[in-house]
Amino acid sequence: MKQFYTFMLTAFGVFSANADWAPTSLPWIDGLGTPDSPYKVSTVTHLTELSREVAEGETFSEAIFELTNNIDCEGATIPAIGVLDKYTVEGEAHDESRYFKGTFYGNYNIIDNFNLTDAHVPEENKESIGGTGLFACATHGTWIDGLIIGEKATINGGLVTGGFIGQMNGGWLINCMMLGTVNATEFSGGLVGVMEEGLVSGCIHAGEMNGTTDVGGIVGQQAGDSRVEVCYNKGTVIASGFGGAGITGAMYDNSLIAYCYNIGTIQGESNPWLGEPDGLTADMGPNNTVISGYNVEELSGVMTRFGENLTPQELCDFPEGLHVPLVDMMLPYGDIFFVKDTEDINNGFPVINWENWFVNHPTGITVIEPNENNALHYYDLTGREIKHPTKGVVVIERRGNATRKVIL
């Protein structure tokens, strides 16, 4: 079953702000939104003010936000960032969504202990298609990286609900982890509700996902040219309707799952048209692809029809498919790939390379000293060479070698 709006692609247009964003000082936050001076997010107030500005039409295109510390929201109800507002009036489709089109670096900090409920209630003459999550919607230019939602966070929505993004019409969700709870209905996932386009890579679901049909640990429904790569689910996925899957609830069009695995518990009912519980995806159309997908039936309680079913020891021994790195990620992130659980943070199951790094560098800052015999060159996000690394994302090139690293 494919939700009707998966045919409404960007041909209908995307809302844009009345004026282009330019680096500027905002009264409610420190910084200028540039690589050298990102906007520094450190409080619940900063999150709610960002939500307000985006809801009023500011896209923050090319602006950079940086989470500087963990935020305990102390049980507060916070609003989503952005508004999904795709609707039909007398058969005519419209997209008046408010998108955040900037970059949000989490620096592997945690936003925790908050409630977020139903991001948008449309006017009476509009037909809602949902859009609930920390970011209600994403599009081309949206980049969310290195962010963790804590185990005391609860996101409550209806259709199209995700922990991080409700509706993804493009953009990137990179190296993020969901530890909290999502309560929703159809087309909902632990990280993303519905993907029309875009990339989810290096992400983990370790919380609880409760929905009805088309429900997944990472994504509820994939469509268009969407990609989920190097992700795993170890959380619980409960579909009170049909299906339920560790990675994606359902796949349509030309969507892709690659280098992913599931060890989380999956619960749901089977239906010949609406899918059946599966370790990877509950329902898949003819033009979709799963590459190197794995499921541990002993832990998940279900099999996968679209990948390999392994024993716990076989997965801990690192199956051959998980050795394949994803090369040539968009500058400056380098590769995202699975590695051995050397820090014993995942019961011996493979972890994503940033996880071991994060355990060794809990402050989020790495210092690398150049030397005369093997000089290092540092570049900021604009590609400009800088003399020394500072807090922020920095690309490193070692005298013409292709090796790249990230300093946070």
mmCIF file of C-alpha atoms in Angstrom:
data_model
loop_
_atom_site.group_PDB
_atom_site.id
_atom_site.type_symbol
_atom_site.label_atom_id
_atom_site.label_comp_id
_atom_site.label_asym_id
_atom_site.label_seq_id
_atom_site.Cartn_x
_atom_site.Cartn_y
_atom_site.Cartn_z
ATOM 1 C CA MET A 1 0.000 0.000 0.000
ATOM 2 C CA LYS A 2 1.438 3.334 -1.047
ATOM 3 C CA GLN A 3 0.272 6.555 0.546
ATOM 4 C CA PHE A 4 -1.180 8.975 -2.017
ATOM 5 C CA TYR A 5 1.278 11.771 -1.417
ATOM 6 C CA THR A 6 4.297 9.755 -2.521
ATOM 7 C CA PHE A 7 3.417 10.918 -6.034
ATOM 8 C CA MET A 8 3.574 14.592 -5.055
ATOM 9 C CA LEU A 9 7.214 15.332 -5.752
ATOM 10 C CA THR A 10 9.029 18.606 -5.931
ATOM 11 C CA ALA A 11 7.320 19.498 -9.199
ATOM 12 C CA PHE A 12 4.743 21.244 -7.067
ATOM 13 C CA GLY A 13 7.404 23.533 -5.677
ATOM 14 C CA VAL A 14 8.804 24.258 -2.229
ATOM 15 C CA PHE A 15 8.079 27.200 0.010
ATOM 16 C CA SER A 16 10.962 29.648 0.207
ATOM 17 C CA ALA A 17 11.564 32.612 2.434
ATOM 18 C CA ASN A 18 10.758 36.099 1.233
ATOM 19 C CA ALA A 19 14.410 37.079 1.525
ATOM 20 C CA ASP A 20 17.587 35.064 1.148
ATOM 21 C CA TRP A 21 19.392 34.331 4.397
ATOM 22 C CA ALA A 22 22.720 36.067 4.933
ATOM 23 C CA PRO A 23 25.201 35.640 7.812
ATOM 24 C CA THR A 24 23.831 37.759 10.597
ATOM 25 C CA SER A 25 23.638 38.087 14.345
ATOM 26 C CA LEU A 26 20.341 36.960 15.841
ATOM 27 C CA PRO A 27 19.244 38.396 19.203
ATOM 28 C CA TRP A 28 18.332 34.998 20.656
ATOM 29 C CA ILE A 29 21.516 33.046 19.908
ATOM 30 C CA ASP A 30 25.314 33.496 19.773
ATOM 31 C CA GLY A 31 27.174 33.261 16.476
ATOM 32 C CA LEU A 32 26.678 34.341 12.882
ATOM 33 C CA GLY A 33 25.679 31.018 11.314
ATOM 34 C CA THR A 34 28.940 30.722 9.354
ATOM 35 C CA PRO A 35 31.593 27.944 9.391
ATOM 36 C CA ASP A 36 33.862 30.174 11.477
ATOM 37 C CA SER A 37 31.040 31.323 13.745
ATOM 38 C CA PRO A 38 28.128 28.855 13.813
ATOM 39 C CA TYR A 39 24.966 29.611 15.710
ATOM 40 C CA LYS A 40 25.494 27.957 19.107
ATOM 41 C CA VAL A 41 22.491 25.985 20.376
ATOM 42 C CA SER A 42 22.671 25.249 24.097
ATOM 43 C CA THR A 43 19.173 25.656 25.620
ATOM 44 C CA VAL A 44 15.520 24.717 25.103
ATOM 45 C CA THR A 45 14.895 28.380 24.296
ATOM 46 C CA HIS A 46 17.252 28.167 21.336
ATOM 47 C CA LEU A 47 15.319 25.162 19.978
ATOM 48 C CA THR A 48 11.947 26.856 20.369
ATOM 49 C CA GLU A 49 13.188 30.104 18.813
ATOM 50 C CA LEU A 50 14.588 28.173 15.852
ATOM 51 C CA SER A 51 11.188 26.507 15.485
ATOM 52 C CA ARG A 52 9.453 29.896 15.560
ATOM 53 C CA GLU A 53 11.697 31.454 12.910
ATOM 54 C CA VAL A 54 11.356 28.513 10.525
ATOM 55 C CA ALA A 55 7.573 28.424 11.021
ATOM 56 C CA GLU A 56 7.514 32.114 10.069
ATOM 57 C CA GLY A 57 9.290 31.383 6.792
ATOM 58 C CA GLU A 58 13.036 31.652 7.458
ATOM 59 C CA THR A 59 14.789 28.686 5.817
ATOM 60 C CA PHE A 60 18.318 29.436 7.117
ATOM 61 C CA SER A 61 19.650 28.158 3.798
ATOM 62 C CA GLU A 62 23.406 27.449 4.152
ATOM 63 C CA ALA A 63 23.414 28.601 7.790
ATOM 64 C CA ILE A 64 25.235 26.405 10.315
ATOM 65 C CA PHE A 65 23.922 25.565 13.776
ATOM 66 C CA GLU A 66 25.984 23.730 16.382
ATOM 67 C CA LEU A 67 24.727 21.991 19.526
ATOM 68 C CA THR A 68 27.335 22.806 22.155
ATOM 69 C CA ASN A 69 26.136 20.618 25.038
ATOM 70 C CA ASN A 70 23.507 18.117 26.143
ATOM 71 C CA ILE A 71 20.073 19.672 26.686
ATOM 72 C CA ASP A 72 17.760 18.333 29.391
ATOM 73 C CA CYS A 73 14.373 19.778 28.497
ATOM 74 C CA GLU A 74 13.022 18.880 31.971
ATOM 75 C CA GLY A 75 9.802 17.409 30.630
ATOM 76 C CA ALA A 76 8.887 20.427 28.506
ATOM 77 C CA THR A 77 6.693 20.158 25.426
ATOM 78 C CA ILE A 78 8.695 21.548 22.515
ATOM 79 C CA PRO A 79 7.540 22.409 18.980
ATOM 80 C CA ALA A 80 8.839 20.776 15.825
ATOM 81 C CA ILE A 81 11.298 22.707 13.690
ATOM 82 C CA GLY A 82 9.481 23.395 10.436
ATOM 83 C CA VAL A 83 5.939 22.721 9.259
ATOM 84 C CA LEU A 84 4.844 20.101 6.741
ATOM 85 C CA ASP A 85 1.965 21.668 4.824
ATOM 86 C CA LYS A 86 1.344 19.697 1.651
ATOM 87 C CA TYR A 87 -2.351 19.544 0.916
ATOM 88 C CA THR A 88 -5.032 19.369 -1.740
ATOM 89 C CA VAL A 89 -7.909 21.743 -2.428
ATOM 90 C CA GLU A 90 -10.477 20.579 -4.982
ATOM 91 C CA GLY A 91 -7.944 18.139 -6.401
ATOM 92 C CA GLU A 92 -5.131 20.685 -6.757
ATOM 93 C CA ALA A 93 -1.884 19.918 -4.908
ATOM 94 C CA HIS A 94 0.009 22.564 -2.942
ATOM 95 C CA ASP A 95 3.210 22.611 -0.902
ATOM 96 C CA GLU A 96 3.467 25.511 1.520
ATOM 97 C CA SER A 97 5.776 23.661 3.910
ATOM 98 C CA ARG A 98 8.267 25.594 6.013
ATOM 99 C CA TYR A 99 11.613 23.809 5.665
ATOM 100 C CA PHE A 100 14.823 24.215 7.628
ATOM 101 C CA LYS A 101 17.450 24.219 4.854
ATOM 102 C CA GLY A 102 20.536 24.745 6.971
ATOM 103 C CA THR A 103 23.015 22.451 8.707
ATOM 104 C CA PHE A 104 22.520 21.267 12.279
ATOM 105 C CA TYR A 105 25.597 19.703 13.889
ATOM 106 C CA GLY A 106 24.775 17.816 17.071
ATOM 107 C CA ASN A 107 28.429 17.157 17.976
ATOM 108 C CA TYR A 108 27.077 13.852 19.383
ATOM 109 C CA ASN A 109 25.280 15.716 22.148
ATOM 110 C CA ILE A 110 21.890 14.580 23.469
ATOM 111 C CA ILE A 111 18.544 16.374 23.481
ATOM 112 C CA ASP A 112 16.475 14.577 26.107
ATOM 113 C CA ASN A 113 13.463 14.613 28.440
ATOM 114 C CA PHE A 114 10.985 16.368 26.144
ATOM 115 C CA ASN A 115 7.564 15.779 24.618
ATOM 116 C CA LEU A 116 6.675 16.707 21.064
ATOM 117 C CA THR A 117 3.128 16.258 19.815
ATOM 118 C CA ASP A 118 1.465 16.571 16.387
ATOM 119 C CA ALA A 119 3.417 19.284 14.642
ATOM 120 C CA HIS A 120 0.700 20.854 12.492
ATOM 121 C CA VAL A 121 -3.085 21.033 12.367
ATOM 122 C CA PRO A 122 -4.169 22.296 8.929
ATOM 123 C CA GLU A 123 -7.063 24.582 8.141
ATOM 124 C CA GLU A 124 -10.472 23.018 7.641
ATOM 125 C CA ASN A 125 -10.230 22.961 3.852
ATOM 126 C CA LYS A 126 -6.910 21.138 3.869
ATOM 127 C CA GLU A 127 -6.220 17.429 4.093
ATOM 128 C CA SER A 128 -3.415 16.699 6.551
ATOM 129 C CA ILE A 129 -0.656 14.256 5.679
ATOM 130 C CA GLY A 130 1.146 14.527 9.008
ATOM 131 C CA GLY A 131 4.684 15.660 9.604
ATOM 132 C CA THR A 132 5.771 15.241 13.208
ATOM 133 C CA GLY A 133 9.325 14.960 14.508
ATOM 134 C CA LEU A 134 12.103 17.093 15.941
ATOM 135 C CA PHE A 135 12.214 18.436 12.370
ATOM 136 C CA ALA A 136 8.739 18.284 10.847
ATOM 137 C CA CYS A 137 10.130 18.046 7.330
ATOM 138 C CA ALA A 138 13.380 18.187 5.360
ATOM 139 C CA THR A 139 14.298 19.010 1.789
ATOM 140 C CA HIS A 140 17.324 19.630 -0.419
ATOM 141 C CA GLY A 141 19.855 21.579 1.627
ATOM 142 C CA THR A 142 18.805 20.168 4.989
ATOM 143 C CA TRP A 143 21.709 18.493 6.804
ATOM 144 C CA ILE A 144 21.316 17.019 10.300
ATOM 145 C CA ASP A 145 24.426 15.372 11.694
ATOM 146 C CA GLY A 146 25.741 13.788 14.893
ATOM 147 C CA LEU A 147 22.595 14.328 16.971
ATOM 148 C CA ILE A 148 21.231 12.000 19.669
ATOM 149 C CA ILE A 149 17.651 12.030 20.998
ATOM 150 C CA GLY A 150 17.641 10.685 24.553
ATOM 151 C CA GLU A 151 15.673 7.850 26.115
ATOM 152 C CA LYS A 152 13.328 10.160 28.071
ATOM 153 C CA ALA A 153 12.106 11.867 24.892
ATOM 154 C CA THR A 154 8.615 11.060 23.574
ATOM 155 C CA ILE A 155 7.290 12.017 20.140
ATOM 156 C CA ASN A 156 3.551 11.586 19.621
ATOM 157 C CA GLY A 157 2.014 11.949 16.185
ATOM 158 C CA GLY A 158 -0.400 10.488 13.679
ATOM 159 C CA LEU A 159 0.528 9.855 10.062
ATOM 160 C CA VAL A 160 4.095 10.528 8.922
ATOM 161 C CA THR A 161 5.929 10.722 12.223
ATOM 162 C CA GLY A 162 9.619 10.165 12.914
ATOM 163 C CA GLY A 163 11.960 10.791 15.804
ATOM 164 C CA PHE A 164 14.147 13.183 13.816
ATOM 165 C CA ILE A 165 12.168 13.971 10.646
ATOM 166 C CA GLY A 166 8.497 13.545 9.812
ATOM 167 C CA GLN A 167 8.597 13.909 6.009
ATOM 168 C CA MET A 168 11.925 13.822 4.143
ATOM 169 C CA ASN A 169 11.728 15.306 0.639
ATOM 170 C CA GLY A 170 15.512 15.387 0.246
ATOM 171 C CA GLY A 171 18.473 16.249 2.426
ATOM 172 C CA TRP A 172 20.692 14.216 4.733
ATOM 173 C CA LEU A 173 20.364 12.627 8.153
ATOM 174 C CA ILE A 174 23.847 11.476 9.115
ATOM 175 C CA ASN A 175 25.314 9.733 12.196
ATOM 176 C CA CYS A 176 22.275 10.148 14.452
ATOM 177 C CA MET A 177 20.809 7.933 17.190
ATOM 178 C CA MET A 178 17.269 7.614 18.547
ATOM 179 C CA LEU A 179 16.946 6.342 22.129
ATOM 180 C CA GLY A 180 13.456 7.656 22.898
ATOM 181 C CA THR A 181 9.891 6.632 22.081
ATOM 182 C CA VAL A 182 7.763 7.366 19.014
ATOM 183 C CA ASN A 183 3.995 6.820 19.201
ATOM 184 C CA ALA A 184 2.254 7.234 15.867
ATOM 185 C CA THR A 185 0.012 5.604 13.256
ATOM 186 C CA GLU A 186 0.815 4.808 9.603
ATOM 187 C CA PHE A 187 3.954 5.727 7.635
ATOM 188 C CA SER A 188 6.088 6.298 10.708
ATOM 189 C CA GLY A 189 9.619 5.369 11.752
ATOM 190 C CA GLY A 190 12.027 5.599 14.643
ATOM 191 C CA LEU A 191 14.086 8.234 12.799
ATOM 192 C CA VAL A 192 12.081 9.253 9.695
ATOM 193 C CA GLY A 193 8.402 8.909 8.900
ATOM 194 C CA VAL A 194 8.376 9.049 5.092
ATOM 195 C CA MET A 195 11.309 9.494 2.681
ATOM 196 C CA GLU A 196 10.601 10.713 -0.847
ATOM 197 C CA GLU A 197 14.266 11.505 -1.526
ATOM 198 C CA GLY A 198 17.461 11.943 0.460
ATOM 199 C CA LEU A 199 19.982 9.912 2.420
ATOM 200 C CA VAL A 200 19.936 8.398 5.909
ATOM 201 C CA SER A 201 23.382 7.044 6.763
ATOM 202 C CA GLY A 202 25.279 6.013 9.876
ATOM 203 C CA CYS A 203 22.111 6.073 12.004
ATOM 204 C CA ILE A 204 20.842 3.876 14.844
ATOM 205 C CA HIS A 205 17.434 3.205 16.356
ATOM 206 C CA ALA A 206 17.682 1.959 19.935
ATOM 207 C CA GLY A 207 14.345 3.183 21.292
ATOM 208 C CA GLU A 208 10.710 2.127 20.907
ATOM 209 C CA MET A 209 8.642 2.641 17.759
ATOM 210 C CA ASN A 210 4.867 2.158 18.092
ATOM 211 C CA GLY A 211 2.678 2.533 15.002
ATOM 212 C CA THR A 212 0.072 0.787 12.861
ATOM 213 C CA THR A 213 1.072 -0.049 9.259
ATOM 214 C CA ASP A 214 4.198 0.888 7.270
ATOM 215 C CA VAL A 215 6.274 1.147 10.442
ATOM 216 C CA GLY A 216 10.054 0.738 10.622
ATOM 217 C CA GLY A 217 12.898 1.135 13.076
ATOM 218 C CA ILE A 218 14.718 3.611 10.817
ATOM 219 C CA VAL A 219 12.071 4.738 8.269
ATOM 220 C CA GLY A 220 8.332 4.171 7.994
ATOM 221 C CA GLN A 221 8.011 4.348 4.209
ATOM 222 C CA GLN A 222 10.691 4.799 1.541
ATOM 223 C CA ALA A 223 9.779 6.046 -1.919
ATOM 224 C CA GLY A 224 11.355 7.971 -4.779
ATOM 225 C CA ASP A 225 15.174 7.837 -4.919
ATOM 226 C CA SER A 226 15.662 7.471 -1.180
ATOM 227 C CA ARG A 227 18.619 5.663 0.408
ATOM 228 C CA VAL A 228 19.184 4.140 3.826
ATOM 229 C CA GLU A 229 22.793 3.015 4.209
ATOM 230 C CA VAL A 230 24.986 1.754 7.067
ATOM 231 C CA CYS A 231 22.236 1.802 9.700
ATOM 232 C CA TYR A 232 20.999 -0.677 12.271
ATOM 233 C CA ASN A 233 18.042 -1.224 14.553
ATOM 234 C CA LYS A 234 18.352 -2.639 18.035
ATOM 235 C CA GLY A 235 15.178 -1.059 19.375
ATOM 236 C CA THR A 236 11.621 -2.391 19.521
ATOM 237 C CA VAL A 237 9.243 -1.939 16.578
ATOM 238 C CA ILE A 238 5.558 -2.645 17.259
ATOM 239 C CA ALA A 239 3.028 -2.451 14.406
ATOM 240 C CA SER A 240 -0.506 -2.776 15.754
ATOM 241 C CA GLY A 241 -1.682 -3.059 12.151
ATOM 242 C CA PHE A 242 0.250 -4.961 9.492
ATOM 243 C CA GLY A 243 3.939 -5.337 8.784
ATOM 244 C CA GLY A 244 6.557 -3.789 10.995
ATOM 245 C CA ALA A 245 10.256 -3.986 10.127
ATOM 246 C CA GLY A 246 13.691 -3.333 11.556
ATOM 247 C CA ILE A 247 14.843 -0.899 8.885
ATOM 248 C CA THR A 248 11.973 0.292 6.625
ATOM 249 C CA GLY A 249 8.254 -0.394 6.916
ATOM 250 C CA ALA A 250 7.693 -0.397 3.144
ATOM 251 C CA MET A 251 9.706 0.397 -0.002
ATOM 252 C CA TYR A 252 8.442 1.801 -3.304
ATOM 253 C CA ASP A 253 9.760 3.371 -6.518
ATOM 254 C CA ASN A 254 13.604 3.160 -6.621
ATOM 255 C CA SER A 255 14.451 3.167 -2.933
ATOM 256 C CA LEU A 256 17.519 1.420 -1.521
ATOM 257 C CA ILE A 257 18.632 -0.244 1.706
ATOM 258 C CA ALA A 258 22.343 -1.055 1.838
ATOM 259 C CA TYR A 259 24.694 -2.386 4.543
ATOM 260 C CA CYS A 260 22.081 -2.502 7.320
ATOM 261 C CA TYR A 261 21.140 -4.998 10.014
ATOM 262 C CA ASN A 262 18.476 -5.653 12.618
ATOM 263 C CA ILE A 263 18.734 -7.178 16.078
ATOM 264 C CA GLY A 264 15.666 -5.452 17.560
ATOM 265 C CA THR A 265 12.326 -7.080 18.388
ATOM 266 C CA ILE A 266 9.677 -6.780 15.651
ATOM 267 C CA GLN A 267 5.949 -7.286 16.234
ATOM 268 C CA GLY A 268 3.086 -7.070 13.748
ATOM 269 C CA GLU A 269 0.463 -8.950 11.752
ATOM 270 C CA SER A 270 0.742 -10.345 8.224
ATOM 271 C CA ASN A 271 -1.339 -9.261 5.259
ATOM 272 C CA PRO A 272 -0.755 -10.261 1.600
ATOM 273 C CA TRP A 273 -1.227 -6.654 0.412
ATOM 274 C CA LEU A 274 0.039 -4.629 3.358
ATOM 275 C CA GLY A 275 3.163 -6.567 4.283
ATOM 276 C CA GLU A 276 4.333 -8.937 6.970
ATOM 277 C CA PRO A 277 6.753 -8.487 9.877
ATOM 278 C CA ASP A 278 10.346 -8.629 8.651
ATOM 279 C CA GLY A 279 13.826 -7.918 9.945
ATOM 280 C CA LEU A 280 14.561 -5.500 7.074
ATOM 281 C CA THR A 281 11.396 -4.361 5.241
ATOM 282 C CA ALA A 282 7.804 -5.544 5.529
ATOM 283 C CA ASP A 283 6.781 -4.711 1.949
ATOM 284 C CA MET A 284 8.891 -4.070 -1.144
ATOM 285 C CA GLY A 285 7.972 -3.085 -4.703
ATOM 286 C CA PRO A 286 9.644 -4.521 -7.833
ATOM 287 C CA ASN A 287 12.261 -1.794 -8.469
ATOM 288 C CA ASN A 288 13.709 -1.558 -4.975
ATOM 289 C CA THR A 289 17.012 -2.955 -3.773
ATOM 290 C CA VAL A 290 18.429 -4.410 -0.571
ATOM 291 C CA ILE A 291 22.213 -4.878 -0.528
ATOM 292 C CA SER A 292 23.980 -6.672 2.322
ATOM 293 C CA GLY A 293 21.045 -6.685 4.727
ATOM 294 C CA TYR A 294 21.123 -8.914 7.832
ATOM 295 C CA ASN A 295 18.697 -9.993 10.529
ATOM 296 C CA VAL A 296 19.149 -12.048 13.698
ATOM 297 C CA GLU A 297 15.942 -14.077 13.982
ATOM 298 C CA GLU A 298 16.794 -15.281 17.486
ATOM 299 C CA LEU A 299 16.651 -11.679 18.739
ATOM 300 C CA SER A 300 14.095 -10.091 16.424
ATOM 301 C CA GLY A 301 11.509 -12.857 16.551
ATOM 302 C CA VAL A 302 11.018 -12.634 12.760
ATOM 303 C CA MET A 303 12.870 -13.614 9.622
ATOM 304 C CA THR A 304 13.805 -11.458 6.668
ATOM 305 C CA ARG A 305 12.806 -12.344 3.111
ATOM 306 C CA PHE A 306 15.140 -9.761 1.588
ATOM 307 C CA GLY A 307 18.536 -10.418 3.159
ATOM 308 C CA GLU A 308 20.375 -12.985 5.251
ATOM 309 C CA ASN A 309 19.197 -14.444 8.542
ATOM 310 C CA LEU A 310 22.169 -14.907 10.857
ATOM 311 C CA THR A 311 22.817 -16.241 14.319
ATOM 312 C CA PRO A 312 24.052 -13.749 16.924
ATOM 313 C CA GLN A 313 27.572 -15.147 16.665
ATOM 314 C CA GLU A 314 27.589 -14.912 12.875
ATOM 315 C CA LEU A 315 26.720 -11.218 13.055
ATOM 316 C CA CYS A 316 29.290 -10.588 15.805
ATOM 317 C CA ASP A 317 31.854 -12.256 13.547
ATOM 318 C CA PHE A 318 31.181 -9.502 11.017
ATOM 319 C CA PRO A 319 29.620 -10.842 7.794
ATOM 320 C CA GLU A 320 31.483 -10.041 4.608
ATOM 321 C CA GLY A 321 28.893 -7.531 3.377
ATOM 322 C CA LEU A 322 29.419 -5.228 6.337
ATOM 323 C CA HIS A 323 33.103 -4.842 5.444
ATOM 324 C CA VAL A 324 32.149 -2.659 2.477
ATOM 325 C CA PRO A 325 32.691 1.044 3.278
ATOM 326 C CA LEU A 326 30.683 3.793 1.652
ATOM 327 C CA VAL A 327 33.255 5.865 -0.169
ATOM 328 C CA ASP A 328 33.039 9.397 -1.493
ATOM 329 C CA MET A 329 30.498 10.733 0.944
ATOM 330 C CA MET A 330 29.797 14.400 0.391
ATOM 331 C CA LEU A 331 32.691 16.567 1.607
ATOM 332 C CA PRO A 332 33.734 16.806 4.386
ATOM 333 C CA TYR A 333 32.438 13.701 6.066
ATOM 334 C CA GLY A 334 34.600 10.945 4.630
ATOM 335 C CA ASP A 335 33.400 7.374 4.831
ATOM 336 C CA ILE A 336 30.745 5.831 7.071
ATOM 337 C CA PHE A 337 31.079 2.100 7.671
ATOM 338 C CA PHE A 338 30.778 -0.700 10.207
ATOM 339 C CA VAL A 339 33.619 -1.693 12.495
ATOM 340 C CA LYS A 340 34.167 -4.189 15.302
ATOM 341 C CA ASP A 341 32.689 -3.330 18.684
ATOM 342 C CA THR A 342 36.069 -2.721 20.316
ATOM 343 C CA GLU A 343 34.607 -0.637 23.169
ATOM 344 C CA ASP A 344 31.943 -3.218 24.138
ATOM 345 C CA ILE A 345 29.095 -0.759 23.598
ATOM 346 C CA ASN A 346 26.856 -3.036 21.500
ATOM 347 C CA ASN A 347 27.204 -6.511 23.026
ATOM 348 C CA GLY A 348 29.806 -7.407 20.423
ATOM 349 C CA PHE A 349 27.625 -6.610 17.386
ATOM 350 C CA PRO A 350 29.123 -4.369 14.691
ATOM 351 C CA VAL A 351 29.022 -0.631 15.379
ATOM 352 C CA ILE A 352 29.237 2.351 13.061
ATOM 353 C CA ASN A 353 32.682 3.906 12.992
ATOM 354 C CA TRP A 354 31.616 7.084 14.796
ATOM 355 C CA GLU A 355 30.440 5.107 17.850
ATOM 356 C CA ASN A 356 33.887 3.841 18.857
ATOM 357 C CA TRP A 357 35.289 7.287 18.132
ATOM 358 C CA PHE A 358 32.658 8.918 20.332
ATOM 359 C CA VAL A 359 33.498 6.649 23.284
ATOM 360 C CA ASN A 360 37.145 7.653 22.986
ATOM 361 C CA HIS A 361 36.372 11.354 22.546
ATOM 362 C CA PRO A 362 33.340 12.130 24.732
ATOM 363 C CA THR A 363 34.012 15.864 24.632
ATOM 364 C CA GLY A 364 33.513 15.902 20.885
ATOM 365 C CA ILE A 365 36.915 17.513 20.261
ATOM 366 C CA THR A 366 39.957 15.878 18.718
ATOM 367 C CA VAL A 367 43.337 17.650 18.495
ATOM 368 C CA ILE A 368 45.774 16.637 15.782
ATOM 369 C CA GLU A 369 49.214 18.262 15.738
ATOM 370 C CA PRO A 370 50.957 18.843 12.396
ATOM 371 C CA ASN A 371 54.662 18.093 12.087
ATOM 372 C CA GLU A 372 57.430 18.981 9.661
ATOM 373 C CA ASN A 373 57.876 15.503 8.189
ATOM 374 C CA ASN A 374 54.212 14.857 7.444
ATOM 375 C CA ALA A 375 52.480 18.197 7.226
ATOM 376 C CA LEU A 376 48.725 18.419 7.517
ATOM 377 C CA HIS A 377 46.458 20.787 5.655
ATOM 378 C CA TYR A 378 43.215 21.956 7.252
ATOM 379 C CA TYR A 379 40.137 23.169 5.416
ATOM 380 C CA ASP A 380 36.847 24.551 6.661
ATOM 381 C CA LEU A 381 33.424 23.845 5.152
ATOM 382 C CA THR A 382 33.957 26.393 2.400
ATOM 383 C CA GLY A 383 37.169 24.686 1.258
ATOM 384 C CA ARG A 384 39.378 27.497 2.541
ATOM 385 C CA GLU A 385 42.671 26.369 4.062
ATOM 386 C CA ILE A 386 43.142 27.310 7.727
ATOM 387 C CA LYS A 387 46.255 27.167 9.895
ATOM 388 C CA HIS A 388 44.925 25.227 12.885
ATOM 389 C CA PRO A 389 41.819 23.154 13.604
ATOM 390 C CA THR A 390 39.163 24.723 15.789
ATOM 391 C CA LYS A 391 35.864 23.488 17.128
ATOM 392 C CA GLY A 392 33.651 22.820 14.158
ATOM 393 C CA VAL A 393 33.924 20.491 11.192
ATOM 394 C CA VAL A 394 37.316 20.521 9.510
ATOM 395 C CA VAL A 395 38.559 18.542 6.519
ATOM 396 C CA ILE A 396 42.128 17.262 6.718
ATOM 397 C CA GLU A 397 44.273 16.346 3.739
ATOM 398 C CA ARG A 398 47.745 14.874 4.307
ATOM 399 C CA ARG A 399 50.022 16.154 1.533
ATOM 400 C CA GLY A 400 47.925 15.111 -1.415
ATOM 401 C CA ASN A 401 46.791 11.782 0.002
ATOM 402 C CA ALA A 402 43.116 11.016 -0.455
ATOM 403 C CA THR A 403 42.746 10.363 3.277
ATOM 404 C CA ARG A 404 40.236 12.651 4.955
ATOM 405 C CA LYS A 405 39.265 13.051 8.597
ATOM 406 C CA VAL A 406 36.763 15.008 10.589
ATOM 407 C CA ILE A 407 37.569 17.101 13.655
ATOM 408 C CA LEU A 408 34.616 18.020 15.828
#
